């Protein structure tokens, strides 16, 4: 009798676990919430409607969310176009305005009036006006048996027609993106504002507190925020930078809640997540965490050690390489967490069990079995075939990405190709433009000594990690000529004219024919060409052929999963830098045995981590003073200052700067990170340890008001 009772109870428990997992996982398209998610969201505590989140007929939450520079998210928090995003999202802009004499990275920046707000060339903010399903029209000419290139050509033709016939305003743009591995297509009508100015940023000792040690780590105590403003022409439309532009009057600005959050409170994160691959087969997940992540971590680990050693010794190098170091370290640490998280949650085992259930359901359905028989086995087999090529691709990518001399060589080669296409008569004009760009971008933050030492380490790892069969041609000859020694090769490479702006300018200021002849013999350019040719011939071409087959099978497998699990599971599309909403609850977690993490941190924790003079854990004197006096104004709670909190929202890169919203759609925090153990959520979301990390909005306001004294910004906002 006991067994008869236990079995149904266990089934119910499993169903409840499945439901809980389902309730917090997913990056959902906002225009589909009313049909897919609204009921569940309200059951979890949401007090607003799907129409309050996404509407094309009235101002809604989506009208306050922007893609910030194409790499982060930001939100409008005042009726004067004030934007809130992360400090690390604004870091590059803050850095460009910094110098040894006026170091905004170290000291912070606060514009005391509109006139003091700083322009940022190339920075933009994009709003989503509306989203439409164009799948039927996009796939109209797709026929069974088409090759991948034929299929894509047919789709591209239809997409061009859709763009031409879609109604929009003259200042608006159209973006069409594939979803579900190309089984569906959605169109986005957008508005992009290109005059975005820096308004305020705390010093890095607040905005980057904990720096690399605490990156991807909980508990966190980082005030990771910065403020910008969108400017428009006097007609309110997007316009290029002009001193005559005015602050944007937005369709919607977020209301800010001063209430904070408590455990199990409903939360939403609204933004532009970059890339996830949740529907990969087991072999792909295994390859990612056991082979590819390991290769990338190895390369970046070596580069970071070199940069760190120089940054600690030289203040100028610290400024030059601050953004580069942060960018390199970000995914280096993420990949390590991903490997550990998949292992901790038995992610590969979960995939195998999922595939077993998929196979069982498939075999129970004769029609689907006939359609998809052998598909999953074939896909896993192709991933096995692709492994050595994919591993070499990642080694190559990390080498050329982290040795800046190779970047410079690629830029010079592209410039010479441009001149060749335009004609030698255009050389002088193109040269001046190219040199100006190199001076203001590449060479402004370049140090050849640092780069030289990075090249030694990475060339050595590349030649150890990449199979000899993939290192052929002229590249192999150059390596052999330098005694198979990265140190000897680096010595030769860094005699290049590309190691400084002045040396490059001297070469290019010669007559065109002379400059071309000298650059042809430049060691860095010769090596970059040899390296690229070796990669293209030995790896890229065969990889492309295999990848096309993988893409085709992956698309079919995506559709197969939706067909096989129809009525049993909802499928959200993988992230692809389009507007999404994810929802969950404020919650603690236990990442490993005997370790339990609470869901809130306070300013007390900042002071506990404080190390005077340390580049990661120093604390500004004024913040210490405010803490000692417990002078938190209206932002503290019971004598404590909240700093950060966590929840089970499913986020990824691109969600940095996204607003954390409460059940009423009010701003309660600013998303900026994930817990290290949960970074594997890009391929293996697990509600037990996947947590996103947010700055409490009250800490943001406290820093703006009590620390910076920038009350003019507080006065713009609507505080509840």
Tab-separated table of C-alpha atoms in Angstrom, residues 310-591:
chain	number	residue	atom	x	y	z
A	310	UNK	CA	52.216	45.996	-16.124
A	311	UNK	CA	49.064	47.723	-14.822
A	312	UNK	CA	50.249	47.274	-11.250
A	313	UNK	CA	53.581	48.969	-12.047
A	314	UNK	CA	52.580	51.822	-14.363
A	315	UNK	CA	49.614	54.258	-13.854
A	316	UNK	CA	49.606	55.230	-17.555
A	317	UNK	CA	49.358	51.609	-18.646
A	318	UNK	CA	46.626	51.100	-16.072
A	319	UNK	CA	44.534	53.780	-17.791
A	320	UNK	CA	45.405	52.527	-21.286
A	321	UNK	CA	44.550	48.917	-20.546
A	322	UNK	CA	41.743	49.281	-18.001
A	323	UNK	CA	38.910	48.662	-20.479
A	324	UNK	CA	40.876	45.997	-22.376
A	325	UNK	CA	41.653	44.111	-19.204
A	326	UNK	CA	38.058	44.265	-18.006
A	327	UNK	CA	36.750	43.075	-21.376
A	328	UNK	CA	39.232	40.221	-21.593
A	329	UNK	CA	38.726	39.125	-17.985
A	330	UNK	CA	34.952	39.200	-18.203
A	331	UNK	CA	34.500	36.139	-20.394
A	332	UNK	CA	37.657	34.441	-19.151
A	333	UNK	CA	36.032	34.130	-15.752
A	334	UNK	CA	32.605	33.426	-17.234
A	335	UNK	CA	33.902	30.406	-19.162
A	336	UNK	CA	35.502	29.018	-15.999
A	337	UNK	CA	32.210	29.353	-14.157
A	338	UNK	CA	30.380	27.754	-17.059
A	339	UNK	CA	32.607	24.691	-16.912
A	340	UNK	CA	32.141	24.369	-13.159
A	341	UNK	CA	28.390	25.048	-13.264
A	342	UNK	CA	27.663	22.370	-15.865
A	343	UNK	CA	29.666	19.881	-13.820
A	344	UNK	CA	27.999	20.918	-10.555
A	345	UNK	CA	24.459	20.513	-11.945
A	346	UNK	CA	25.223	17.446	-14.070
A	347	UNK	CA	24.329	19.482	-17.146
A	348	UNK	CA	25.551	16.865	-19.606
A	349	UNK	CA	23.631	14.160	-17.777
A	350	UNK	CA	20.500	16.323	-17.886
A	351	UNK	CA	20.917	16.710	-21.642
A	352	UNK	CA	21.266	12.968	-22.058
A	353	UNK	CA	18.111	12.365	-20.023
A	354	UNK	CA	16.270	15.006	-22.046
A	355	UNK	CA	17.388	13.306	-25.263
A	356	UNK	CA	16.223	9.955	-23.932
A	357	UNK	CA	12.762	11.411	-23.283
A	358	UNK	CA	12.774	13.066	-26.713
A	359	UNK	CA	13.638	9.713	-28.306
A	360	UNK	CA	10.926	7.907	-26.340
A	361	UNK	CA	8.245	10.394	-27.389
A	362	UNK	CA	9.506	10.380	-30.955
A	363	UNK	CA	9.307	6.594	-31.173
A	364	UNK	CA	5.760	6.711	-29.782
A	365	UNK	CA	4.656	8.906	-32.690
A	366	UNK	CA	4.928	7.075	-36.064
A	367	UNK	CA	4.510	10.225	-38.170
A	368	UNK	CA	7.189	12.166	-36.303
A	369	UNK	CA	9.463	9.124	-36.168
A	370	UNK	CA	9.354	8.862	-39.952
A	371	UNK	CA	10.111	12.569	-40.299
A	372	UNK	CA	12.925	12.862	-37.735
A	373	UNK	CA	14.403	9.354	-37.485
A	374	UNK	CA	18.179	9.404	-36.925
A	375	UNK	CA	18.311	13.210	-36.725
A	376	UNK	CA	19.663	13.507	-33.183
A	377	UNK	CA	22.312	10.811	-33.690
A	378	UNK	CA	23.497	12.513	-36.889
A	379	UNK	CA	23.704	15.899	-35.187
A	380	UNK	CA	25.747	14.554	-32.283
A	381	UNK	CA	28.036	12.763	-34.731
A	382	UNK	CA	28.675	15.972	-36.698
A	383	UNK	CA	29.598	17.754	-33.487
A	384	UNK	CA	32.219	15.049	-32.867
A	385	UNK	CA	33.613	15.619	-36.358
A	386	UNK	CA	33.726	19.375	-35.920
A	387	UNK	CA	35.579	19.313	-32.586
A	388	UNK	CA	39.255	19.634	-33.694
A	389	UNK	CA	38.373	22.398	-36.157
A	390	UNK	CA	36.306	24.284	-33.593
A	391	UNK	CA	39.077	24.021	-31.005
A	392	UNK	CA	41.642	25.399	-33.458
A	393	UNK	CA	39.230	28.199	-34.412
A	394	UNK	CA	39.057	29.268	-30.780
A	395	UNK	CA	42.830	29.185	-30.348
A	396	UNK	CA	43.213	31.264	-33.522
A	397	UNK	CA	40.505	33.728	-32.494
A	398	UNK	CA	42.057	34.272	-29.076
A	399	UNK	CA	45.529	34.740	-30.586
A	400	UNK	CA	44.557	37.427	-33.090
A	401	UNK	CA	42.184	39.084	-30.626
A	402	UNK	CA	44.662	39.401	-27.767
A	403	UNK	CA	47.862	40.216	-29.667
A	404	UNK	CA	47.093	43.744	-30.815
A	405	UNK	CA	49.917	43.856	-33.339
A	406	UNK	CA	48.005	41.298	-35.393
A	407	UNK	CA	44.925	43.540	-35.209
A	408	UNK	CA	46.986	46.446	-36.510
A	409	UNK	CA	48.288	44.279	-39.359
A	410	UNK	CA	44.738	43.334	-40.352
A	411	UNK	CA	43.702	46.992	-40.318
A	412	UNK	CA	46.639	48.011	-42.531
A	413	UNK	CA	45.940	45.152	-44.950
A	414	UNK	CA	42.283	46.218	-45.188
A	415	UNK	CA	43.385	49.822	-45.817
A	416	UNK	CA	45.727	48.795	-48.644
A	417	UNK	CA	42.950	46.700	-50.185
A	418	UNK	CA	40.665	49.728	-50.017
A	419	UNK	CA	43.226	51.885	-51.810
A	420	UNK	CA	43.740	49.183	-54.412
A	421	UNK	CA	39.979	49.092	-55.067
A	422	UNK	CA	39.561	52.891	-55.128
A	423	UNK	CA	42.694	53.607	-57.164
A	424	UNK	CA	46.080	55.051	-56.256
A	425	UNK	CA	44.776	58.559	-56.969
A	426	UNK	CA	42.685	58.306	-53.792
A	427	UNK	CA	45.671	57.275	-51.665
A	428	UNK	CA	46.387	60.634	-50.012
A	429	UNK	CA	42.778	61.229	-48.962
A	430	UNK	CA	42.280	57.660	-47.718
A	431	UNK	CA	45.643	57.688	-45.925
A	432	UNK	CA	44.809	60.801	-43.898
A	433	UNK	CA	41.485	59.351	-42.825
A	434	UNK	CA	43.064	55.990	-41.951
A	435	UNK	CA	45.902	57.502	-39.933
A	436	UNK	CA	43.523	59.767	-38.018
A	437	UNK	CA	41.408	56.753	-37.105
A	438	UNK	CA	44.404	54.668	-36.029
A	439	UNK	CA	45.738	57.506	-33.881
A	440	UNK	CA	42.461	58.122	-32.042
A	441	UNK	CA	41.456	54.479	-31.590
A	442	UNK	CA	44.197	51.887	-31.862
A	443	UNK	CA	47.340	53.773	-30.795
A	444	UNK	CA	45.725	55.899	-28.102
A	445	UNK	CA	45.674	52.890	-25.766
A	446	UNK	CA	48.465	50.752	-27.199
A	447	UNK	CA	51.738	49.757	-25.565
A	448	UNK	CA	54.077	47.661	-27.706
A	449	UNK	CA	56.060	46.369	-24.700
A	450	UNK	CA	52.933	44.891	-23.129
A	451	UNK	CA	51.802	43.501	-26.471
A	452	UNK	CA	55.244	41.968	-27.117
A	453	UNK	CA	55.124	39.988	-23.873
A	454	UNK	CA	51.536	38.859	-24.533
A	455	UNK	CA	52.582	37.586	-27.972
A	456	UNK	CA	55.335	35.435	-26.466
A	457	UNK	CA	52.882	33.658	-24.176
A	458	UNK	CA	50.058	33.220	-26.689
A	459	UNK	CA	52.176	32.118	-29.637
A	460	UNK	CA	53.650	29.431	-27.413
A	461	UNK	CA	50.194	28.214	-26.304
A	462	UNK	CA	48.854	28.348	-29.868
A	463	UNK	CA	51.591	26.093	-31.157
A	464	UNK	CA	51.121	23.665	-28.292
A	465	UNK	CA	47.333	23.558	-28.493
A	466	UNK	CA	46.766	23.460	-32.262
A	467	UNK	CA	47.479	20.184	-34.079
A	468	UNK	CA	50.468	20.348	-36.425
A	469	UNK	CA	48.249	19.487	-39.404
A	470	UNK	CA	46.475	22.818	-38.880
A	471	UNK	CA	49.705	24.859	-38.771
A	472	UNK	CA	50.982	24.365	-42.299
A	473	UNK	CA	52.128	26.546	-45.189
A	474	UNK	CA	54.160	29.720	-44.800
A	475	UNK	CA	53.176	29.981	-41.141
A	476	UNK	CA	54.960	26.708	-40.381
A	477	UNK	CA	58.043	27.955	-42.261
A	478	UNK	CA	58.182	31.194	-40.249
A	479	UNK	CA	57.806	29.247	-37.003
A	480	UNK	CA	60.605	26.897	-38.016
A	481	UNK	CA	62.870	29.774	-39.108
A	482	UNK	CA	62.613	31.125	-35.572
A	483	UNK	CA	63.617	27.814	-34.014
A	484	UNK	CA	60.037	26.965	-32.975
A	485	UNK	CA	60.472	29.560	-30.229
A	486	UNK	CA	57.849	32.210	-29.512
A	487	UNK	CA	60.381	34.484	-27.833
A	488	UNK	CA	62.606	34.579	-30.930
A	489	UNK	CA	59.611	35.073	-33.194
A	490	UNK	CA	58.276	37.950	-31.076
A	491	UNK	CA	61.656	39.670	-31.247
A	492	UNK	CA	61.362	39.709	-35.041
A	493	UNK	CA	57.678	40.622	-35.188
A	494	UNK	CA	58.077	43.665	-32.970
A	495	UNK	CA	60.632	45.288	-35.258
A	496	UNK	CA	57.518	46.080	-37.302
A	497	UNK	CA	56.612	49.630	-38.342
A	498	UNK	CA	53.184	48.962	-36.859
A	499	UNK	CA	54.392	49.142	-33.248
A	500	UNK	CA	53.857	52.923	-33.047
A	501	UNK	CA	51.783	55.574	-34.763
A	502	UNK	CA	54.839	57.629	-35.729
A	503	UNK	CA	56.547	54.686	-37.420
A	504	UNK	CA	53.422	53.717	-39.333
A	505	UNK	CA	52.785	57.338	-40.381
A	506	UNK	CA	56.365	57.618	-41.626
A	507	UNK	CA	55.849	54.620	-43.909
A	508	UNK	CA	52.450	55.689	-45.195
A	509	UNK	CA	53.582	59.272	-45.847
A	510	UNK	CA	55.816	57.941	-48.610
A	511	UNK	CA	54.526	57.710	-52.193
A	512	UNK	CA	51.962	54.911	-52.533
A	513	UNK	CA	54.221	52.454	-54.408
A	514	UNK	CA	57.034	52.867	-51.882
A	515	UNK	CA	54.694	52.434	-48.915
A	516	UNK	CA	53.190	49.256	-50.392
A	517	UNK	CA	56.607	47.775	-51.065
A	518	UNK	CA	57.819	48.466	-47.527
A	519	UNK	CA	54.664	47.132	-45.911
A	520	UNK	CA	54.796	43.954	-47.994
A	521	UNK	CA	58.062	43.164	-46.255
A	522	UNK	CA	56.940	44.212	-42.793
A	523	UNK	CA	57.391	41.213	-40.440
A	524	UNK	CA	54.060	41.687	-38.639
A	525	UNK	CA	52.094	41.959	-41.865
A	526	UNK	CA	53.899	38.999	-43.437
A	527	UNK	CA	53.228	36.903	-40.365
A	528	UNK	CA	49.572	37.967	-40.088
A	529	UNK	CA	49.010	36.961	-43.728
A	530	UNK	CA	50.766	33.630	-43.209
A	531	UNK	CA	48.806	32.936	-40.029
A	532	UNK	CA	45.497	33.781	-41.668
A	533	UNK	CA	46.228	31.769	-44.828
A	534	UNK	CA	47.190	28.736	-42.771
A	535	UNK	CA	43.983	29.019	-40.768
A	536	UNK	CA	41.773	29.538	-43.821
A	537	UNK	CA	43.270	26.650	-45.791
A	538	UNK	CA	43.607	24.106	-43.005
A	539	UNK	CA	40.675	24.992	-40.729
A	540	UNK	CA	38.208	27.610	-41.914
A	541	UNK	CA	37.205	26.003	-45.226
A	542	UNK	CA	36.586	22.470	-43.896
A	543	UNK	CA	34.982	23.958	-40.766
A	544	UNK	CA	32.563	25.996	-42.882
A	545	UNK	CA	31.485	22.892	-44.753
A	546	UNK	CA	30.869	20.959	-41.536
A	547	UNK	CA	29.227	23.952	-39.861
A	548	UNK	CA	26.706	24.298	-42.707
A	549	UNK	CA	25.591	20.733	-42.107
A	550	UNK	CA	25.460	21.278	-38.347
A	551	UNK	CA	23.371	24.429	-38.834
A	552	UNK	CA	20.924	22.573	-41.043
A	553	UNK	CA	20.575	19.688	-38.619
A	554	UNK	CA	20.361	22.020	-35.614
A	555	UNK	CA	17.515	23.931	-37.247
A	556	UNK	CA	15.679	20.695	-37.990
A	557	UNK	CA	16.343	19.433	-34.453
A	558	UNK	CA	14.933	22.663	-33.031
A	559	UNK	CA	11.712	22.123	-34.958
A	560	UNK	CA	11.727	18.451	-33.998
A	561	UNK	CA	11.901	19.321	-30.292
A	562	UNK	CA	8.946	21.688	-30.615
A	563	UNK	CA	6.965	19.043	-32.515
A	564	UNK	CA	7.855	16.135	-30.234
A	565	UNK	CA	7.156	18.062	-27.009
A	566	UNK	CA	4.089	19.871	-28.397
A	567	UNK	CA	1.569	20.467	-25.612
A	568	UNK	CA	4.092	19.437	-22.960
A	569	UNK	CA	6.607	22.300	-23.046
A	570	UNK	CA	6.768	25.931	-24.141
A	571	UNK	CA	9.864	26.949	-26.043
A	572	UNK	CA	11.378	30.409	-25.782
A	573	UNK	CA	13.794	31.440	-28.552
A	574	UNK	CA	17.507	31.636	-27.855
A	575	UNK	CA	18.810	35.141	-27.181
A	576	UNK	CA	19.999	37.019	-30.274
A	577	UNK	CA	20.365	40.635	-29.058
A	578	UNK	CA	16.660	41.358	-29.478
A	579	UNK	CA	14.311	42.749	-26.854
A	580	UNK	CA	13.315	40.118	-24.268
A	581	UNK	CA	11.730	39.880	-20.862
A	582	UNK	CA	12.631	37.310	-18.236
A	583	UNK	CA	10.956	36.848	-14.882
A	584	UNK	CA	11.669	35.090	-11.616
A	585	UNK	CA	11.829	35.686	-7.882
A	586	UNK	CA	14.233	37.131	-5.352
A	587	UNK	CA	15.922	34.118	-3.802
A	588	UNK	CA	19.003	32.848	-1.998
A	589	UNK	CA	20.933	29.779	-3.166
A	590	UNK	CA	23.398	27.101	-2.128
A	591	UNK	CA	26.162	26.544	-4.705
